[in-house]
Amino acid sequence: MPIAPRASANLDFPVNVQLHPSPPDWRDQFVYFLLVDRFDNNDPSMPAFTPTDAGQGRDVTQRNRFQGGNLKGITRRLDYIQALGCSAVWLSPILKNRQDSRDSYHGYGIQDFLQVDPRFGTLDDLRELTAAAHARGMYVILDVVINHSGDVWGYPGDFPYYYYQGQTYPFGFWRKHGQAASLQDDDAVWPVELQSSDAFKRRGQIRNWYDEHEARDGDFLSLKELDITHSTVLDTLIKVHKFWIASADLDGFRIDTVKHLEDSAAAIFCNAIREYTRRIGKHNFFLFGEIVADDATIQKYLGRNSRIAGTNERFPALDAALDFPLYFSLEEVIKGLANPAALRQRYESFRTNYADHGAAGSQFVTFVDNHDQMARPYRRFMHGNSISQQAVLAIGYLLTSPGVPCIYYGTEQGFDGGGSDDAYVRECLFGGTWGGFDSGGRHCFNPTNEIYQGIRAIAQIRRQTPALRYGRLYFREISGDGIHFGHPLDGHCTLAYSRILDTDEMLIAMNLDSAARNDFITVDRNLNPPGTQLRDLLQPAHTFSVEDRAGRSAVRIDLPQHGMVILQAV
């Protein structure tokens, strides 16, 4: 299938193609999110990291520069990802950014929506990656950007312009890579349908991120806000992304900066992609988005039909959203710094907003680390933290609670980056000049790492246990004496919750304290009456007896510091 490098009108996205089918339910998947430039550079000669390499120093001037990670590197590391227990790979954007930009390694500043950035590889490399993933029973999700382009043009005088009361500013000039009179492949923006000043809102940079209109219409820093309410712009973006699905056999899109999009235009885009993928046999193509907000804002884009202005049409938008409400509280709870009541409150909204709160998890992609860390700028979960088991508990919580669990690359190796900007949470797993643990030139693909192994064990149990993927969630009361029960009063506690599906109850208990604990934990008396034996699936030789305590069924569990059990009736 040839690439048309200049116009979306010439793209070929056929309907009679044999593509890899979608999974029946995305809750069956465990997603691995990686930054292409920082994951692997396909260099087999790179030596492995050892503890003595930590703190050897790295070149801070290179942290925002391309490091050399590429698509071929991801393909050769699929076995590493799969062995962790992950079954889907979410790639950061791979479309072509400005070639004269040394700091757009993240891929979010697109200059050509029709080409793979040559620093990451080629379309054939992408096809090889998806084919290799599908052969392993895995899926590939691509991060896409429809809110903005890269810094492909300037305002008059090339001065910075800022949002002011919705004013539209004049267009200045297209940015060019060379001196040719006509626009070349590395100039302006492609496809050609976007080469119009009317394709952009031209309102200047956002200054007040909390103002709804400014956040929606202003430029995201130097990136240029596309006007997706313009029919030509929206049609072009729909065609472009149909092309990538058909060309590379992709399985889903993560849509960037959704909160900055009009909900009606986002719904039209999502519905067009959803109908196309159903037409070609991908009946559950996954569309999830980044909405850094509370549940009320997320609901504008999720689980409902958006009214299309000027018509009687209503279209559904996203299938799911990144679970930022959970992210905002989970780290502090797992580290024992906050009362688990914050988690209970999070899931109360499921009961309020969804008729089937067990199914609500299908609409959220859960995570504890990501590439922005905007609520905790800028540090990973393990930054300044020597307790590696807490990373296992954090991902273990994602794997045993509602949602589509997602792990950010490096978390499984205990990456602990933190610093003055987001590059500090974007270390190179393959080493490079910006490696993990203040090192360089050493790869960290270590499948024997205790965090990697701990996550792998929990992921295997999730994969074999429907209740952990689809079940309802109930936080359980605990007791130190078997008489007085209640929810924990502070963060130094046993966090206990059940997932119930049909007649199966799974009890998960985590010790969030730095000392051993020995608590009674409530279970469902109808499903697990006194006398029932519960087995720990993490250590099958360990069993526990359900007792009658104060008129309820309860099980007493000894947990070492930061320990975890997953119990099921024998």
Coordinates of C-alpha atoms in Angstrom, one line a residue:
M1 CA 0.0 0.0 0.0
P2 CA 1.8 3.2 -1.2
I3 CA 2.1 6.2 1.0
A4 CA 0.7 9.5 -0.4
P5 CA 3.1 11.9 1.2
R6 CA 1.2 15.2 0.5
A7 CA -2.6 15.0 0.4
S8 CA -5.1 13.1 2.5
A9 CA -7.5 13.1 -0.5
N10 CA -5.2 10.5 -2.2
L11 CA -4.9 8.2 0.8
D12 CA -5.8 4.5 0.4
F13 CA -7.7 3.0 3.3
P14 CA -9.5 0.0 1.9
V15 CA -12.3 -1.9 3.5
N16 CA -11.6 -5.4 2.2
V17 CA -8.5 -6.1 4.2
Q18 CA -7.6 -8.9 6.5
L19 CA -6.6 -7.3 9.8
H20 CA -6.0 -8.7 13.3
P21 CA -9.2 -8.8 15.3
S22 CA -9.8 -6.8 18.5
P23 CA -9.9 -8.4 21.9
P24 CA -13.4 -9.1 23.2
D25 CA -12.8 -7.0 26.4
W26 CA -9.9 -4.6 27.0
R27 CA -10.0 -5.4 30.7
D28 CA -8.4 -8.7 29.7
Q29 CA -5.3 -6.8 28.7
F30 CA -2.3 -5.3 30.7
V31 CA -0.9 -2.3 28.8
Y32 CA 2.8 -1.4 28.7
F33 CA 3.3 2.3 27.9
L34 CA 6.6 3.4 26.5
L35 CA 8.3 6.4 24.9
V36 CA 9.7 5.2 21.6
D37 CA 12.9 7.3 21.8
R38 CA 13.6 6.2 25.4
F39 CA 12.8 2.4 25.3
D40 CA 15.3 0.6 23.1
N41 CA 17.7 1.5 20.2
N42 CA 18.1 -2.0 18.8
D43 CA 21.8 -2.1 19.7
P44 CA 22.7 -5.7 20.8
S45 CA 26.2 -4.5 22.1
M46 CA 24.9 -2.4 25.0
P47 CA 26.1 -3.9 28.3
A48 CA 23.7 -4.5 31.2
F49 CA 23.3 -2.1 34.1
T50 CA 24.8 -3.2 37.5
P51 CA 24.3 -1.6 40.8
T52 CA 27.9 -0.2 40.7
D53 CA 26.8 1.8 37.6
A54 CA 24.3 3.9 39.6
G55 CA 25.4 7.5 40.2
Q56 CA 28.2 7.5 37.7
G57 CA 26.7 10.6 36.1
R58 CA 25.0 11.4 32.9
D59 CA 25.0 14.4 30.6
V60 CA 22.1 16.6 31.7
T61 CA 22.3 18.7 28.5
Q62 CA 21.1 15.6 26.6
R63 CA 18.0 15.0 28.6
N64 CA 15.7 16.7 26.1
R65 CA 17.5 15.5 23.0
F66 CA 16.8 12.5 20.8
Q67 CA 18.4 9.4 22.3
G68 CA 18.0 6.9 19.5
G69 CA 15.2 4.6 20.5
N70 CA 13.3 3.2 17.6
L71 CA 10.6 0.8 16.4
K72 CA 13.0 -2.0 15.7
G73 CA 14.1 -1.9 19.3
I74 CA 10.6 -2.3 20.5
T75 CA 10.1 -5.3 18.2
R76 CA 13.2 -7.1 19.6
R77 CA 12.0 -6.4 23.2
L78 CA 8.4 -7.8 22.8
D79 CA 9.4 -11.0 24.7
Y80 CA 10.6 -8.9 27.6
I81 CA 7.3 -7.0 27.7
Q82 CA 5.2 -10.1 27.3
A83 CA 7.1 -12.0 30.0
L84 CA 6.2 -9.2 32.4
G85 CA 2.6 -10.1 31.8
C86 CA 1.7 -7.3 29.5
S87 CA -0.4 -8.1 26.4
A88 CA -0.7 -4.6 24.8
V89 CA 1.9 -2.0 23.9
W90 CA 1.0 1.7 23.9
L91 CA 3.5 3.6 21.8
S92 CA 4.2 7.4 22.1
P93 CA 3.5 9.3 18.9
I94 CA 5.7 8.2 16.0
L95 CA 4.5 10.5 13.2
K96 CA 7.1 12.9 11.8
N97 CA 8.0 15.9 13.8
R98 CA 10.1 18.9 12.6
Q99 CA 13.4 17.5 11.5
D100 CA 15.3 20.6 12.7
S101 CA 13.9 20.1 16.2
R102 CA 16.3 18.3 18.5
D103 CA 14.0 18.3 21.5
S104 CA 10.7 16.8 20.1
Y105 CA 11.9 13.3 21.0
H106 CA 8.5 12.7 22.7
G107 CA 6.7 12.9 19.3
Y108 CA 3.8 15.2 20.3
G109 CA 4.8 18.1 17.9
I110 CA 3.7 16.6 14.5
Q111 CA 4.8 18.2 11.3
D112 CA 3.7 15.5 8.8
F113 CA 0.7 13.4 9.7
L114 CA 1.4 11.0 6.8
Q115 CA 4.9 9.8 7.6
V116 CA 6.7 7.9 10.4
D117 CA 9.4 10.1 11.8
P118 CA 12.6 8.7 10.2
R119 CA 14.4 8.9 13.6
F120 CA 12.0 6.2 14.8
G121 CA 12.0 4.1 11.6
T122 CA 9.7 3.5 8.7
L123 CA 6.2 2.3 7.9
D124 CA 7.7 -1.1 7.3
D125 CA 9.2 -1.1 10.7
L126 CA 5.8 -0.3 12.2
R127 CA 4.2 -3.1 10.3
E128 CA 6.9 -5.5 11.4
L129 CA 6.2 -4.5 15.0
T130 CA 2.4 -5.0 14.8
A131 CA 2.8 -8.3 13.0
A132 CA 5.3 -9.5 15.6
A133 CA 3.0 -8.4 18.4
H134 CA -0.1 -10.1 16.9
A135 CA 1.9 -13.3 16.4
R136 CA 2.4 -13.3 20.2
G137 CA -1.3 -12.6 20.9
M138 CA -0.4 -9.0 21.8
Y139 CA -1.9 -5.7 20.6
V140 CA -0.5 -2.3 19.6
I141 CA -2.0 1.1 20.6
L142 CA -0.7 4.3 19.0
D143 CA -0.7 7.7 20.8
V144 CA -2.3 10.2 18.4
V145 CA -2.6 14.0 18.4
I146 CA -5.6 15.7 16.8
N147 CA -5.6 18.8 19.0
H148 CA -2.5 20.5 17.6
S149 CA 0.4 20.3 15.2
G150 CA 4.0 21.0 16.0
D151 CA 5.4 24.5 15.9
V152 CA 5.0 24.6 12.1
W153 CA 4.3 28.3 11.6
G154 CA 5.0 31.5 13.4
Y155 CA 2.9 34.6 14.4
P156 CA 3.9 37.9 12.8
G157 CA 7.5 38.8 13.6
D158 CA 8.0 35.4 15.1
F159 CA 7.0 36.9 18.5
P160 CA 5.2 34.9 21.1
Y161 CA 1.5 35.7 21.1
Y162 CA -0.7 34.9 24.1
Y163 CA -4.4 34.2 24.5
Y164 CA -6.4 37.3 25.2
Q165 CA -10.2 37.3 25.4
G166 CA -10.6 34.9 22.5
Q167 CA -9.0 37.2 20.0
T168 CA -7.9 35.7 16.7
Y169 CA -4.4 36.8 15.6
P170 CA -3.1 37.2 12.1
F171 CA -1.1 34.4 10.5
G172 CA 2.6 35.0 10.1
F173 CA 4.6 32.5 8.1
W174 CA 5.2 28.8 7.5
R175 CA 8.4 27.5 9.1
K176 CA 10.8 26.1 6.5
H177 CA 13.7 23.7 6.8
G178 CA 15.5 24.9 3.7
Q179 CA 15.6 27.8 1.2
A180 CA 13.5 26.4 -1.6
A181 CA 10.7 28.7 -2.9
S182 CA 8.0 26.0 -2.6
L183 CA 7.1 24.0 0.5
Q184 CA 9.2 20.9 0.8
D185 CA 8.6 17.7 2.8
D186 CA 10.2 19.1 5.9
D187 CA 8.5 22.5 5.7
A188 CA 5.2 23.7 7.1
V189 CA 2.6 21.0 7.8
W190 CA 1.4 18.0 5.8
P191 CA -1.0 16.9 4.4
V192 CA -1.6 19.8 2.1
E193 CA -5.2 20.2 3.3
L194 CA -3.8 21.6 6.6
Q195 CA -1.7 24.3 4.8
S196 CA -4.2 27.0 5.4
S197 CA -4.2 29.7 8.1
D198 CA -7.9 28.8 8.7
A199 CA -6.9 25.3 9.7
F200 CA -5.6 26.8 13.0
K201 CA -7.4 28.8 15.7
R202 CA -4.5 31.4 16.0
R203 CA -5.5 32.5 19.6
G204 CA -2.0 32.5 21.1
Q205 CA -0.5 30.5 23.9
I206 CA -2.5 29.4 26.9
R207 CA -1.7 31.2 30.1
N208 CA -4.6 30.3 32.3
W209 CA -5.0 26.5 32.1
Y210 CA -8.1 26.6 34.3
D211 CA -10.1 28.8 32.0
E212 CA -12.3 26.5 30.0
H213 CA -12.3 28.5 26.8
E214 CA -8.7 29.5 26.9
A215 CA -7.6 25.9 27.5
R216 CA -9.8 24.7 24.6
D217 CA -8.8 27.4 22.0
G218 CA -5.3 28.5 22.9
D219 CA -2.0 27.1 21.7
F220 CA -0.4 24.4 23.9
L221 CA 2.9 26.2 24.5
S222 CA 4.6 26.6 21.1
L223 CA 2.5 23.9 19.5
K224 CA -0.2 25.2 17.2
E225 CA -3.9 24.6 18.0
L226 CA -5.8 23.0 15.1
D227 CA -9.3 24.1 14.5
I228 CA -11.0 20.7 14.4
T229 CA -14.4 22.4 14.2
H230 CA -13.4 23.3 10.6
S231 CA -14.9 20.6 8.4
T232 CA -11.8 20.2 6.2
V233 CA -9.5 19.9 9.2
L234 CA -11.6 17.3 10.9
D235 CA -12.1 15.3 7.7
T236 CA -8.4 15.4 7.0
L237 CA -7.6 14.0 10.5
I238 CA -10.2 11.3 10.2
K239 CA -8.8 10.2 6.8
V240 CA -5.2 10.3 8.0
H241 CA -5.9 8.1 11.0
K242 CA -8.0 5.6 9.0
F243 CA -5.0 5.3 6.8
W244 CA -2.7 4.4 9.7
I245 CA -5.1 1.8 11.0
A246 CA -5.3 0.1 7.6
S247 CA -1.6 0.5 6.8
A248 CA -0.2 -0.8 10.1
D249 CA -3.0 -3.0 11.5
L250 CA -3.2 -1.0 14.7
D251 CA -5.5 -2.0 17.6
G252 CA -6.3 1.2 19.3
F253 CA -5.6 4.9 19.8
R254 CA -4.7 6.9 22.9
I255 CA -5.9 10.4 22.1
D256 CA -3.7 13.2 23.5
T257 CA -5.0 16.4 25.2
V258 CA -8.7 15.5 24.9
K259 CA -9.7 18.2 27.4
H260 CA -8.5 20.8 25.0
L261 CA -10.8 19.5 22.3
E262 CA -14.5 20.4 21.7
D263 CA -16.5 17.4 22.9
S264 CA -18.6 17.4 19.7
A265 CA -15.7 17.4 17.3
A266 CA -14.0 14.7 19.4
A267 CA -17.1 12.6 19.2
I268 CA -17.3 12.9 15.4
F269 CA -13.7 11.8 15.2
C270 CA -14.1 8.9 17.5
N271 CA -17.4 7.8 15.9
A272 CA -15.8 7.9 12.4
I273 CA -12.9 5.8 13.6
R274 CA -15.2 3.4 15.4
E275 CA -17.4 2.8 12.4
Y276 CA -14.5 2.4 10.1
T277 CA -12.8 -0.2 12.3
R278 CA -16.1 -2.1 12.7
R279 CA -16.4 -2.1 9.0
I280 CA -13.0 -3.7 8.5
G281 CA -13.5 -6.3 11.2
K282 CA -11.9 -4.6 14.3
H283 CA -15.1 -4.6 16.3
N284 CA -13.5 -3.4 19.6
F285 CA -10.8 -0.9 18.4
F286 CA -9.8 0.9 21.6
L287 CA -10.2 4.7 21.8
F288 CA -9.1 6.1 25.1
G289 CA -8.0 9.6 26.0
E290 CA -6.0 11.9 28.2
I291 CA -8.3 14.1 30.3
V292 CA -6.5 15.6 33.2
A293 CA -9.5 16.4 35.3
D294 CA -12.2 15.1 37.7
D295 CA -15.0 12.7 36.9
A296 CA -17.4 15.5 36.0
T297 CA -15.2 16.7 33.2
I298 CA -14.3 13.2 32.1
Q299 CA -18.0 12.4 31.7
K300 CA -18.3 15.0 28.9
Y301 CA -16.2 12.8 26.7
L302 CA -17.0 9.3 28.1
G303 CA -19.9 6.9 28.2
R304 CA -22.4 9.3 26.6
N305 CA -23.5 10.7 23.3
S306 CA -22.3 14.2 22.5
R307 CA -24.7 16.5 20.7
I308 CA -23.4 17.8 17.4
A309 CA -23.9 21.5 17.1
G310 CA -26.5 22.6 14.5
T311 CA -27.8 19.0 14.0
N312 CA -30.0 16.5 15.7
E313 CA -27.1 14.0 15.7
R314 CA -25.5 12.6 18.8
F315 CA -22.3 10.5 18.7
P316 CA -20.4 8.6 21.4
A317 CA -16.9 9.7 22.0
L318 CA -14.2 7.8 23.9
D319 CA -14.4 4.2 25.0
A320 CA -12.3 5.0 28.1
A321 CA -10.2 7.6 29.7
L322 CA -7.0 7.5 31.7
D323 CA -8.0 7.3 35.3
F324 CA -6.5 10.6 36.6
P325 CA -8.9 10.7 39.6
L326 CA -7.3 7.5 40.8
Y327 CA -3.8 8.6 40.0
F328 CA -4.3 11.8 42.1
S329 CA -4.7 9.7 45.3
L330 CA -3.2 6.2 44.7
E331 CA 0.5 6.9 45.3
E332 CA -0.1 8.5 48.7
V333 CA -2.3 5.7 49.8
I334 CA 0.1 2.9 48.8
K335 CA 3.0 4.7 50.5
G336 CA 0.9 4.9 53.7
L337 CA 0.8 8.7 53.5
A338 CA -3.0 9.1 53.1
N339 CA -6.1 7.4 54.5
P340 CA -7.5 4.7 52.1
A341 CA -10.8 6.6 52.4
A342 CA -9.6 8.5 49.3
L343 CA -9.8 5.3 47.3
R344 CA -13.3 4.4 48.7
Q345 CA -14.5 7.8 47.7
R346 CA -13.1 7.3 44.2
Y347 CA -15.2 4.2 43.6
E348 CA -18.4 5.7 45.1
S349 CA -18.7 7.6 41.8
F350 CA -18.9 4.3 40.0
R351 CA -22.0 3.4 41.9
T352 CA -23.4 6.9 41.3
N353 CA -22.6 7.1 37.5
Y354 CA -23.0 3.6 36.3
A355 CA -25.9 1.1 36.5
D356 CA -23.3 -1.8 36.5
H357 CA -20.4 -0.6 38.7
G358 CA -18.6 -3.8 38.0
A359 CA -18.4 -2.9 34.3
A360 CA -17.4 0.7 35.0
G361 CA -13.8 -0.4 35.0
S362 CA -13.9 -1.0 31.3
Q363 CA -14.0 2.8 30.9
F364 CA -10.8 3.6 32.7
V365 CA -7.2 2.9 32.0
T366 CA -5.5 2.9 35.4
F367 CA -1.9 3.9 36.1
V368 CA 0.5 5.1 38.8
D369 CA 3.4 6.5 36.7
N370 CA 3.4 8.3 33.4
H371 CA 5.5 10.5 31.2
D372 CA 4.1 13.8 32.5
Q373 CA 3.5 13.4 36.2
M374 CA 1.8 16.7 36.2
A375 CA 0.3 16.3 39.6
R376 CA 3.7 15.6 41.1
P377 CA 6.1 17.5 38.9
Y378 CA 8.4 15.9 38.1
R379 CA 9.0 12.5 39.8
R380 CA 8.3 8.9 39.4
F381 CA 6.6 6.7 42.0
M382 CA 9.9 5.4 43.2
H383 CA 11.7 8.8 43.4
G384 CA 13.4 9.1 46.8
N385 CA 11.9 5.7 47.8
S386 CA 14.0 2.7 48.8
I387 CA 11.1 0.3 49.4
S388 CA 10.9 -1.6 46.1
Q389 CA 8.0 -3.7 47.3
Q390 CA 5.8 -0.5 47.2
A391 CA 6.1 -0.5 43.5
V392 CA 4.8 -4.1 43.4
L393 CA 1.9 -3.1 45.6
A394 CA 1.1 -0.1 43.4
I395 CA 1.0 -2.1 40.2
G396 CA -0.6 -5.0 42.1
Y397 CA -3.4 -2.7 43.1
L398 CA -4.0 -1.8 39.4
L399 CA -4.0 -5.5 38.5
T400 CA -6.6 -6.4 41.1
S401 CA -8.9 -3.4 41.0
P402 CA -11.3 -2.2 38.3
G403 CA -9.9 -0.8 35.1
V404 CA -7.6 -1.6 32.2
P405 CA -4.2 -1.7 34.0
C406 CA -1.3 0.2 32.5
I407 CA 2.4 0.3 33.5
Y408 CA 4.8 2.9 32.4
Y409 CA 8.2 1.6 31.1
G410 CA 10.9 1.5 33.7
T411 CA 8.5 1.1 36.7
E412 CA 9.2 -2.6 36.6
Q413 CA 12.9 -1.9 37.0
G414 CA 12.4 0.6 39.9
F415 CA 13.2 3.7 37.8
D416 CA 13.3 6.6 40.3
G417 CA 13.7 9.7 38.2
G418 CA 12.8 13.1 39.4
G419 CA 13.9 16.7 38.7
S420 CA 13.2 20.1 37.3
D421 CA 11.3 19.0 34.1
D422 CA 9.6 16.0 32.6
A423 CA 12.8 14.6 31.0
Y424 CA 13.7 13.3 34.5
V425 CA 10.8 10.8 34.3
R426 CA 11.7 9.8 30.8
E427 CA 15.0 8.0 31.3
C428 CA 16.4 5.6 28.6
L429 CA 15.7 2.0 29.5
F430 CA 18.4 1.1 27.0
G431 CA 21.0 3.4 28.5
G432 CA 21.8 6.1 26.0
T433 CA 23.3 9.3 27.4
W434 CA 20.3 9.7 29.7
G435 CA 19.9 6.3 31.4
G436 CA 18.2 5.3 34.6
F437 CA 19.7 5.8 38.1
D438 CA 22.0 8.6 37.0
S439 CA 23.8 6.4 34.6
G440 CA 24.5 6.1 30.9
G441 CA 25.5 3.4 28.3
R442 CA 23.9 0.6 30.3
H443 CA 20.6 -1.1 29.6
C444 CA 18.1 -2.0 32.3
F445 CA 16.2 -4.9 30.7
N446 CA 16.6 -7.2 33.7
P447 CA 13.8 -9.8 34.0
T448 CA 15.2 -11.0 37.4
N449 CA 14.6 -7.6 39.1
E450 CA 12.4 -8.2 42.2
I451 CA 9.9 -5.6 41.1
Y452 CA 9.6 -7.2 37.6
Q453 CA 9.1 -10.6 39.2
G454 CA 6.6 -9.4 41.7
I455 CA 4.5 -7.7 39.0
R456 CA 4.8 -10.8 36.7
A457 CA 3.4 -13.1 39.4
I458 CA 0.3 -10.9 40.0
A459 CA -0.3 -10.3 36.3
Q460 CA -0.4 -14.1 35.8
I461 CA -3.1 -14.5 38.5
R462 CA -5.1 -11.7 37.0
R463 CA -5.0 -13.3 33.6
Q464 CA -6.3 -16.6 35.0
T465 CA -9.0 -15.0 37.3
P466 CA -12.2 -13.5 35.8
A467 CA -13.2 -11.9 39.1
L468 CA -10.1 -9.7 39.1
R469 CA -10.9 -8.4 35.7
Y470 CA -14.7 -8.0 35.8
G471 CA -15.8 -8.3 39.4
R472 CA -17.5 -5.7 41.6
L473 CA -15.3 -4.0 44.1
Y474 CA -15.9 -3.8 47.9
F475 CA -13.5 -2.3 50.4
R476 CA -13.5 -4.5 53.6
E477 CA -13.6 -3.6 57.2
I478 CA -10.7 -4.8 59.4
S479 CA -10.2 -5.5 63.1
G480 CA -7.2 -6.0 65.3
D481 CA -9.2 -8.0 68.0
G482 CA -11.8 -9.7 65.9
I483 CA -14.6 -7.8 67.7
H484 CA -14.5 -4.2 66.7
F485 CA -14.5 -3.8 62.9
G486 CA -14.1 -0.7 60.8
H487 CA -12.4 0.9 57.8
P488 CA -8.8 2.0 58.4
L489 CA -8.4 5.3 60.3
D490 CA -5.0 6.2 58.8
G491 CA -2.5 5.1 56.2
H492 CA -0.6 2.7 58.4
C493 CA -3.0 -0.1 57.9
T494 CA -4.1 -3.2 56.0
L495 CA -5.8 -2.2 52.8
A496 CA -8.4 -5.0 52.0
Y497 CA -10.9 -5.3 49.3
S498 CA -12.9 -8.0 47.5
R499 CA -13.7 -8.5 43.8
I500 CA -16.9 -10.4 43.5
L501 CA -18.1 -12.0 40.2
D502 CA -21.1 -14.4 40.4
T503 CA -20.3 -16.7 43.3
D504 CA -16.5 -16.1 43.3
E505 CA -15.0 -13.7 45.9
M506 CA -11.3 -12.7 45.6
L507 CA -9.9 -11.1 48.7
I508 CA -6.9 -8.9 48.3
A509 CA -5.0 -7.6 51.3
M510 CA -2.0 -5.3 51.3
N511 CA 0.0 -4.2 54.3
L512 CA 0.8 -0.5 53.8
D513 CA 2.8 -0.3 57.0
S514 CA 6.5 -0.7 57.6
A515 CA 5.8 -3.2 60.4
A516 CA 4.1 -6.6 60.2
R517 CA 0.4 -6.7 60.8
N518 CA -2.1 -9.3 61.9
D519 CA -5.7 -8.2 61.2
F520 CA -9.1 -9.8 60.8
I521 CA -10.6 -9.0 57.5
T522 CA -14.3 -9.2 56.7
V523 CA -15.5 -11.4 53.8
D524 CA -18.9 -12.1 52.3
R525 CA -20.7 -14.4 54.6
N526 CA -22.9 -15.9 51.9
L527 CA -20.0 -16.7 49.6
N528 CA -17.5 -17.6 52.3
P529 CA -19.2 -18.8 55.5
P530 CA -17.2 -19.7 58.6
G531 CA -15.1 -22.8 58.0
T532 CA -14.2 -21.9 54.4
Q533 CA -10.6 -22.3 53.5
L534 CA -8.9 -19.6 51.5
R535 CA -5.7 -20.1 49.6
D536 CA -3.2 -17.4 48.8
L537 CA -2.7 -17.5 45.0
L538 CA 0.7 -15.8 45.4
Q539 CA 1.9 -18.5 47.8
P540 CA -0.4 -21.5 47.2
A541 CA 1.0 -23.4 50.2
H542 CA -0.5 -20.8 52.5
T543 CA -4.2 -21.2 53.5
F544 CA -6.4 -19.3 55.9
S545 CA -9.6 -20.3 57.7
V546 CA -12.8 -18.1 57.7
E547 CA -14.1 -17.6 61.2
D548 CA -17.3 -16.3 62.8
R549 CA -16.3 -13.0 64.4
A550 CA -18.9 -10.7 65.9
G551 CA -21.6 -12.2 63.7
R552 CA -19.6 -11.8 60.5
S553 CA -17.3 -13.9 58.4
A554 CA -13.7 -12.8 58.8
V555 CA -10.3 -14.2 58.1
R556 CA -7.1 -13.4 60.1
I557 CA -4.1 -12.7 57.9
D558 CA -0.5 -12.3 59.0
L559 CA 1.2 -9.9 56.6
P560 CA 4.9 -8.9 56.6
Q561 CA 5.7 -5.3 56.0
H562 CA 4.5 -4.2 52.6
G563 CA 3.2 -7.8 52.0
M564 CA 0.3 -8.8 49.8
V565 CA -2.1 -11.8 49.5
I566 CA -4.7 -12.7 46.9
L567 CA -7.1 -15.2 48.5
Q568 CA -9.6 -17.5 46.9
A569 CA -11.8 -20.2 48.3
V570 CA -10.2 -23.7 48.0

